Amino acid sequence: MTDLKTLAAECLAKLKEAGADAAQARLSLSETREFNVDGGEFSLFRTIFNRSMTLTAFRENKTGSVTLNSFEPADIERAVSDCMAGVESDKPDPARGIAENQGERELTYGAPEPDAEKFFARTRELKEEIEKRYPTIIMEQMINSHDKTESVYADTNGNLFHLLYGSYGVMLMFSAHRGDKSSSFMGCGYATVDLDTPLIEQGDVARVLADTEKQIDTVPVTGSFVGTVVLAPDCLSDLLGCAIDSFATGAALIDGTSVWRDKLGKEVASPDFTLSLAPHDPAVVLPQQFTGDGYLTEDFDLIKDGVLESFVAGVYVSNKVGCPRSKNTATGWLVMPAGEKTLDELIAGIDDGLLVYRFSGGHPAGNGDFSGVAKNSFRIKDGKIADAVSETMISGNLAEMLFHFVGASSERVKNGYSVLPFAAFSGITVSGK
Amino acid sequence: MLHEFTVRGRDLFAGEPDAEVRRQRNTRRSIALVQGDLLTNERAETAGLSARVWRGGVAGFASIADTSEESVRRVLDEAKKNAAFLDGQVALGKPALPKAPSGAFRMTREPGDPEQKAYVDFARAVDEYVVANCPKLVSRRLMFRADCMEKVLTVSGGTDAHTYLPRCYLYLIFSTETSEGVPVELVSVVGGYGSFDVLFRDPKDLFPEVDLLYGKLLAKAEGVRPAPGLKTCILGGELTGMLAHEAVGHTVEADLVLGGSVAGPMLGKVVASPLVSLTDYAHSAFGKSAPLPVYVDDEGTPAVDAEIIRDGILVGYMNNRDTACRFGMKPQGNARAYDFSDEPLIRMRNTAILPGKSRLSDMIASVEDGYYLTDTRNGQADTTGEFMFGISMGYEIKNGKLGRALLDTTISGVAFEMLKTVDMVSDTVTWNSSGFCGKKQPMPVGLGGPELRCTLMMGGR
């Protein structure tokens, strides 16, 4: 059995011997068990036994990094040599650095040991329940897996974090059909440690399947109008992720293209809008425990009451831009507070708009302009959900959109990573044929 | 270089009638220079073994991060155990799949793998030229990405293979601002099939590409927003390739047909203008090597071209051995796996709409009021064939002449409807092979096509 802590210490020693001033070693052993359904039939049982080693070295403010999945001595020797060759290819940059000493941590969390037979039984039950409750749904693919990981992070400043964790993942891709007519393709999924609750009752699976069945018959929007758009949680997560990526993180801050580059401590959204990066929220199944620089993480508010509280910045970006280092870099762990109105009440206040489950528009432009197809979506008319729509585009600007936040639903969806409500934004251009 | 299996055939598979073992190594080199700062400087390599065993219509698959001969038996046993478990649970009772033609295919020349410094020095030399010659840039990013898949495949029935698929690209990402201070961005990708040392010999070779991109960006900064609505457009070759891949190709992957794609009921029917034909090329196209040649797939099927649309009629799907059997078609080498730990899925290889007879200049001259769309920043489509492509560069066409450049916009439509509006097809194919197709696993793919004159929905904003 490989002792990851010992191996990590040996790697750090080799990097120091090779001339590194400072170094990091990340090692992991992982096991995956995965059941696949394709075209509505069970098709595959897959197991993966993998390992990974990433070595990063620093010398005179230069850095290089190597990743491999071998722990063989000869391969490690070559990795150390390649890593130092990478260092030599760099130019000195005083912004580089790693975390100071925070000591050692031993953490076990999630569900590291799988119950494969129970998981298969729950997976089969999910397939059968979908066939029974949602007869128009064709399951293009279901990928249900259990992932177990043991990992070690160690660095030359004395940080040593040893983690053992695991979870079950459920991922569905499907569409609804009647005769030759079909809905658009839709997907949903979540991570969980709970095999006592049927899988169909977790995440937002039941609602998304039911609404997809209502999207077989669609009506195109005629002309264009400016209205209010309600984004379903997964769609909201995608667009907020794009905003964070374009406005609040690494390269966009360093090259100055972020429209939030001088907005720290200033308003970037409606005063009612708050968004946290919260990898330690109780609903999160697998938290981000430490950053790439080796800092133990804490939750923080990215935007609080409309004010930008922090960028998402590691050591390098922090030093380069001159902003405080953020308490985590977990941009996939988004938490928004629940609103006071139910989804129905939120929709009741909208005269004309859309309920959007999926946005097909790629990554918005650097300035936040977005334009794309509202997929799996419904028209909202006079406070009620009306027809499903087709060939309907929505466009706007992400930075402006946050100022037009109308409200969030009291219902929130927990998918194991994020806790997000349905959220309404006004001022979005909706255009059809 | 990976070792080939010393034990093969009956001795390796020990009576297992339908199984494959794959030894694989993936390498990746990544460099990112942002404003001259080296933000990414990484080398990565994964290697391992996998085995897949079929039993009664279901498959057991297992993989391990080890390429030693001793581990072959372990992954085969694990795959057999998984197949037996699933077969025992679901008992589909399907017969064994037909075997592919037996044989062997070997690529003997290992691609080069230069030191990291070579990539960094090259990128810095190009960056210095950019700084000196592109004064109106607000930001610049230069990124090298090189990857290579080496596979050694042994199958219980079919064709054994030892193959390499190396690629290397330099991404130039420039941005400037409009007179109103709005940032605009444009990307150019240089490179292709092969390794860095073959494709990138002298930074000076890239200077014309830098000048071209800079000029286009400045024109774009003075560009206009197109009017939304249905318009006559000339779709550039890069966009035609994306249409072929995203909006048509995925709908005719047989696993997605079984999953309910729009192509299911369309076989043998008219789905496009008679000017439109589409093929997924295996390893050569139009008398040349295809951008990313595939000779044998990961089920041991020798790769041949898959004809999809002939003169506007849907004539075929892309298959693996399993779906080919279900649809009564022949597998043509589309089963591909990305990493050693991945099972083969139905994937495209080099998907292109075939060239026609029109000249681009005549096509532009034929448009009274429309657009010529040349560059894309992203594209998505779903199994209904409804697509959305981000347009990062294009031009107005007024009275048969190119006009002002366009700011970022989007186009959308439904593939099998939009393709029926095609009334001119140019005689030149443009290929792109820098991207990854995403479908459970990533996969390097080539996509291409000629210019198409068609009717498209232009997006707003």
Tab-separated table of C-alpha atoms in Angstrom, chain B residues 103-332:
chain	number	residue	atom	x	y	z
B	103	GLY	CA	-4.979	-7.695	-38.999
B	104	ALA	CA	-2.402	-5.352	-37.525
B	105	PHE	CA	-1.532	-1.695	-38.030
B	106	ARG	CA	1.574	-0.041	-36.640
B	107	MET	CA	2.920	3.514	-36.722
B	108	THR	CA	6.623	3.165	-36.097
B	109	ARG	CA	7.760	6.763	-35.796
B	110	GLU	CA	7.419	8.311	-32.346
B	111	PRO	CA	6.549	12.050	-32.413
B	112	GLY	CA	9.063	14.487	-30.945
B	113	ASP	CA	8.693	15.765	-27.388
B	114	PRO	CA	10.883	18.866	-26.954
B	115	GLU	CA	11.843	20.430	-23.627
B	116	GLN	CA	9.437	22.908	-22.055
B	117	LYS	CA	11.934	25.699	-22.666
B	118	ALA	CA	11.503	25.366	-26.439
B	119	TYR	CA	7.788	26.187	-26.169
B	120	VAL	CA	8.351	29.063	-23.742
B	121	ASP	CA	11.165	30.629	-25.781
B	122	PHE	CA	9.116	30.416	-28.983
B	123	ALA	CA	6.075	32.007	-27.326
B	124	ARG	CA	8.231	34.781	-25.860
B	125	ALA	CA	9.767	35.547	-29.260
B	126	VAL	CA	6.318	35.887	-30.830
B	127	ASP	CA	5.188	37.939	-27.829
B	128	GLU	CA	8.077	40.369	-28.313
B	129	TYR	CA	6.994	40.882	-31.929
B	130	VAL	CA	3.420	41.486	-30.780
B	131	VAL	CA	4.527	44.103	-28.261
B	132	ALA	CA	6.634	45.889	-30.873
B	133	ASN	CA	4.109	45.800	-33.699
B	134	CYS	CA	0.618	45.895	-32.195
B	135	PRO	CA	0.528	49.177	-30.249
B	136	LYS	CA	-3.244	49.410	-29.911
B	137	LEU	CA	-3.666	46.125	-28.069
B	138	VAL	CA	-5.193	46.383	-24.604
B	139	SER	CA	-4.250	42.834	-23.738
B	140	ARG	CA	-2.567	39.824	-25.289
B	141	ARG	CA	-2.479	36.139	-24.387
B	142	LEU	CA	-0.339	33.540	-26.125
B	143	MET	CA	-0.947	29.902	-25.292
B	144	PHE	CA	0.726	26.730	-26.482
B	145	ARG	CA	-1.159	23.484	-26.184
B	146	ALA	CA	0.414	20.245	-27.374
B	147	ASP	CA	-1.055	16.804	-26.784
B	148	CYS	CA	-0.440	13.293	-27.996
B	149	MET	CA	-2.314	10.011	-27.570
B	150	GLU	CA	-0.277	6.837	-28.010
B	151	LYS	CA	-2.300	3.615	-28.024
B	152	VAL	CA	-1.402	-0.057	-28.201
B	153	LEU	CA	-4.543	-2.111	-28.826
B	154	THR	CA	-4.944	-5.873	-28.762
B	155	VAL	CA	-8.328	-7.395	-29.531
B	156	SER	CA	-9.771	-10.902	-29.352
B	157	GLY	CA	-11.114	-10.427	-32.878
B	158	GLY	CA	-10.288	-7.551	-35.193
B	159	THR	CA	-7.234	-5.450	-35.923
B	160	ASP	CA	-4.433	-4.879	-33.406
B	161	ALA	CA	-2.873	-1.438	-33.583
B	162	HIS	CA	-0.088	0.821	-32.305
B	163	THR	CA	-0.915	4.449	-33.107
B	164	TYR	CA	0.019	8.038	-32.251
B	165	LEU	CA	-2.158	11.142	-32.553
B	166	PRO	CA	0.028	14.214	-31.860
B	167	ARG	CA	-1.194	17.839	-32.153
B	168	CYS	CA	0.352	21.200	-31.321
B	169	TYR	CA	-1.241	24.675	-31.489
B	170	LEU	CA	-0.370	28.248	-30.601
B	171	TYR	CA	-3.369	30.383	-29.653
B	172	LEU	CA	-3.060	34.136	-30.183
B	173	ILE	CA	-5.735	36.004	-28.200
B	174	PHE	CA	-5.727	39.761	-28.739
B	175	SER	CA	-8.062	42.410	-27.386
B	176	THR	CA	-8.461	46.132	-27.900
B	177	GLU	CA	-11.244	48.626	-27.242
B	178	THR	CA	-13.846	50.361	-29.352
B	179	SER	CA	-13.973	54.161	-29.355
B	180	GLU	CA	-16.592	53.823	-26.571
B	181	GLY	CA	-14.124	51.833	-24.475
B	182	VAL	CA	-15.866	48.470	-24.981
B	183	PRO	CA	-13.364	45.587	-25.113
B	184	VAL	CA	-13.310	43.450	-28.272
B	185	GLU	CA	-11.367	40.237	-28.671
B	186	LEU	CA	-10.223	38.017	-31.512
B	187	VAL	CA	-8.468	34.662	-31.541
B	188	SER	CA	-6.248	32.955	-34.081
B	189	VAL	CA	-4.999	29.387	-33.831
B	190	VAL	CA	-1.903	28.154	-35.662
B	191	GLY	CA	-0.721	24.545	-35.767
B	192	GLY	CA	-2.106	21.120	-36.506
B	193	TYR	CA	-1.277	17.411	-36.612
B	194	GLY	CA	2.281	16.718	-35.531
B	195	SER	CA	4.666	17.767	-32.794
B	196	PHE	CA	6.051	21.179	-31.856
B	197	ASP	CA	9.479	20.565	-33.353
B	198	VAL	CA	7.976	19.846	-36.779
B	199	LEU	CA	5.262	22.513	-36.815
B	200	PHE	CA	7.003	25.448	-35.122
B	201	ARG	CA	10.502	25.916	-36.503
B	202	ASP	CA	10.922	29.704	-36.447
B	203	PRO	CA	8.919	32.372	-34.591
B	204	LYS	CA	9.253	34.639	-37.656
B	205	ASP	CA	6.931	32.259	-39.519
B	206	LEU	CA	4.152	33.419	-37.184
B	207	PHE	CA	4.636	37.165	-37.714
B	208	PRO	CA	2.309	37.388	-40.773
B	209	GLU	CA	-0.412	35.651	-38.728
B	210	VAL	CA	0.101	38.220	-35.935
B	211	ASP	CA	-0.207	41.083	-38.436
B	212	LEU	CA	-3.344	39.566	-39.959
B	213	LEU	CA	-5.025	39.049	-36.597
B	214	TYR	CA	-4.121	42.561	-35.439
B	215	GLY	CA	-5.536	44.089	-38.605
B	216	LYS	CA	-8.777	42.145	-38.277
B	217	LEU	CA	-9.083	43.154	-34.626
B	218	LEU	CA	-8.673	46.860	-35.415
B	219	ALA	CA	-11.339	46.533	-38.127
B	220	LYS	CA	-13.603	44.773	-35.645
B	221	ALA	CA	-13.102	47.565	-33.089
B	222	GLU	CA	-14.662	49.916	-35.621
B	223	GLY	CA	-17.341	47.374	-36.466
B	224	VAL	CA	-21.107	47.533	-36.263
B	225	ARG	CA	-23.770	45.334	-34.767
B	226	PRO	CA	-25.667	43.331	-37.390
B	227	ALA	CA	-29.405	43.729	-37.649
B	228	PRO	CA	-31.213	40.807	-36.005
B	229	GLY	CA	-33.511	38.513	-37.943
B	230	LEU	CA	-33.392	36.137	-40.919
B	231	LYS	CA	-30.631	37.173	-43.329
B	232	THR	CA	-28.837	35.878	-46.391
B	233	CYS	CA	-25.378	34.929	-45.191
B	234	ILE	CA	-22.206	33.386	-46.462
B	235	LEU	CA	-20.964	31.036	-43.807
B	236	GLY	CA	-17.155	30.806	-43.729
B	237	GLY	CA	-15.448	27.413	-43.898
B	238	GLU	CA	-14.623	27.366	-40.178
B	239	LEU	CA	-18.301	27.871	-39.370
B	240	THR	CA	-19.413	25.307	-41.926
B	241	GLY	CA	-17.133	22.817	-40.204
B	242	MET	CA	-18.678	23.636	-36.847
B	243	LEU	CA	-22.137	23.194	-38.345
B	244	ALA	CA	-21.099	19.829	-39.797
B	245	HIS	CA	-19.794	18.679	-36.430
B	246	GLU	CA	-22.101	20.210	-33.830
B	247	ALA	CA	-25.462	20.489	-35.529
B	248	VAL	CA	-25.377	17.487	-37.890
B	249	GLY	CA	-22.571	15.168	-36.771
B	250	HIS	CA	-23.788	14.644	-33.205
B	251	THR	CA	-27.352	13.926	-34.310
B	252	VAL	CA	-26.107	11.056	-36.507
B	253	GLU	CA	-23.922	9.382	-33.884
B	254	ALA	CA	-25.847	6.139	-33.543
B	255	ASP	CA	-25.842	6.164	-29.735
B	256	LEU	CA	-27.545	9.562	-29.829
B	257	VAL	CA	-29.960	8.263	-32.471
B	258	LEU	CA	-30.919	5.557	-29.968
B	259	GLY	CA	-31.178	8.317	-27.365
B	260	GLY	CA	-33.821	10.090	-29.459
B	261	SER	CA	-31.953	12.456	-31.796
B	262	VAL	CA	-33.771	14.163	-34.657
B	263	ALA	CA	-31.924	11.966	-37.188
B	264	GLY	CA	-33.702	8.791	-36.050
B	265	PRO	CA	-36.717	9.065	-38.379
B	266	MET	CA	-34.803	10.915	-41.125
B	267	LEU	CA	-32.680	8.098	-42.620
B	268	GLY	CA	-33.210	8.023	-46.381
B	269	LYS	CA	-35.005	11.364	-46.353
B	270	VAL	CA	-34.084	14.801	-47.658
B	271	VAL	CA	-32.376	16.794	-44.884
B	272	ALA	CA	-30.508	19.393	-46.946
B	273	SER	CA	-30.192	21.097	-50.299
B	274	PRO	CA	-29.012	18.743	-53.093
B	275	LEU	CA	-25.803	20.817	-53.093
B	276	VAL	CA	-24.935	19.504	-49.621
B	277	SER	CA	-22.986	16.302	-48.953
B	278	LEU	CA	-21.293	15.458	-45.649
B	279	THR	CA	-18.748	12.779	-44.734
B	280	ASP	CA	-16.830	11.846	-41.603
B	281	TYR	CA	-13.381	11.151	-43.035
B	282	ALA	CA	-11.136	8.557	-41.396
B	283	HIS	CA	-7.567	9.342	-42.411
B	284	SER	CA	-7.543	11.084	-45.782
B	285	ALA	CA	-9.787	13.585	-47.509
B	286	PHE	CA	-9.746	15.274	-50.906
B	287	GLY	CA	-6.496	13.573	-51.854
B	288	LYS	CA	-4.606	14.631	-48.728
B	289	SER	CA	-4.111	13.405	-45.184
B	290	ALA	CA	-7.093	14.359	-43.029
B	291	PRO	CA	-6.313	16.869	-40.233
B	292	LEU	CA	-6.328	14.199	-37.495
B	293	PRO	CA	-6.011	10.809	-39.194
B	294	VAL	CA	-7.541	7.730	-37.531
B	295	TYR	CA	-6.492	4.371	-38.993
B	296	VAL	CA	-7.926	1.848	-36.542
B	297	ASP	CA	-10.465	2.614	-33.829
B	298	ASP	CA	-10.321	1.426	-30.221
B	299	GLU	CA	-12.493	-1.624	-30.890
B	300	GLY	CA	-10.034	-2.850	-33.547
B	301	THR	CA	-12.172	-1.782	-36.516
B	302	PRO	CA	-10.138	-0.487	-39.492
B	303	ALA	CA	-11.231	3.113	-40.069
B	304	VAL	CA	-12.963	4.045	-43.320
B	305	ASP	CA	-14.960	7.112	-44.303
B	306	ALA	CA	-18.528	7.339	-43.031
B	307	GLU	CA	-20.809	8.923	-45.587
B	308	ILE	CA	-23.604	10.788	-43.804
B	309	ILE	CA	-25.380	13.052	-46.316
B	310	ARG	CA	-25.230	12.453	-50.061
B	311	ASP	CA	-26.721	15.170	-52.307
B	312	GLY	CA	-29.029	16.316	-49.525
B	313	ILE	CA	-30.232	12.865	-48.404
B	314	LEU	CA	-29.336	11.337	-45.040
B	315	VAL	CA	-27.649	8.033	-45.923
B	316	GLY	CA	-25.871	6.852	-42.790
B	317	TYR	CA	-24.955	7.099	-39.130
B	318	MET	CA	-21.652	6.839	-37.296
B	319	ASN	CA	-21.460	3.576	-35.352
B	320	ASN	CA	-19.534	1.381	-33.005
B	321	ARG	CA	-19.770	-2.403	-33.362
B	322	ASP	CA	-22.784	-2.576	-31.066
B	323	THR	CA	-24.916	0.087	-32.758
B	324	ALA	CA	-23.863	-1.063	-36.238
B	325	CYS	CA	-25.285	-4.461	-35.356
B	326	ARG	CA	-28.524	-2.878	-34.085
B	327	PHE	CA	-29.004	-0.722	-37.192
B	328	GLY	CA	-27.817	-3.317	-39.702
B	329	MET	CA	-24.914	-1.099	-40.737
B	330	LYS	CA	-21.155	-1.646	-40.923
B	331	PRO	CA	-18.860	-0.220	-38.211
B	332	GLN	CA	-16.451	2.238	-39.857
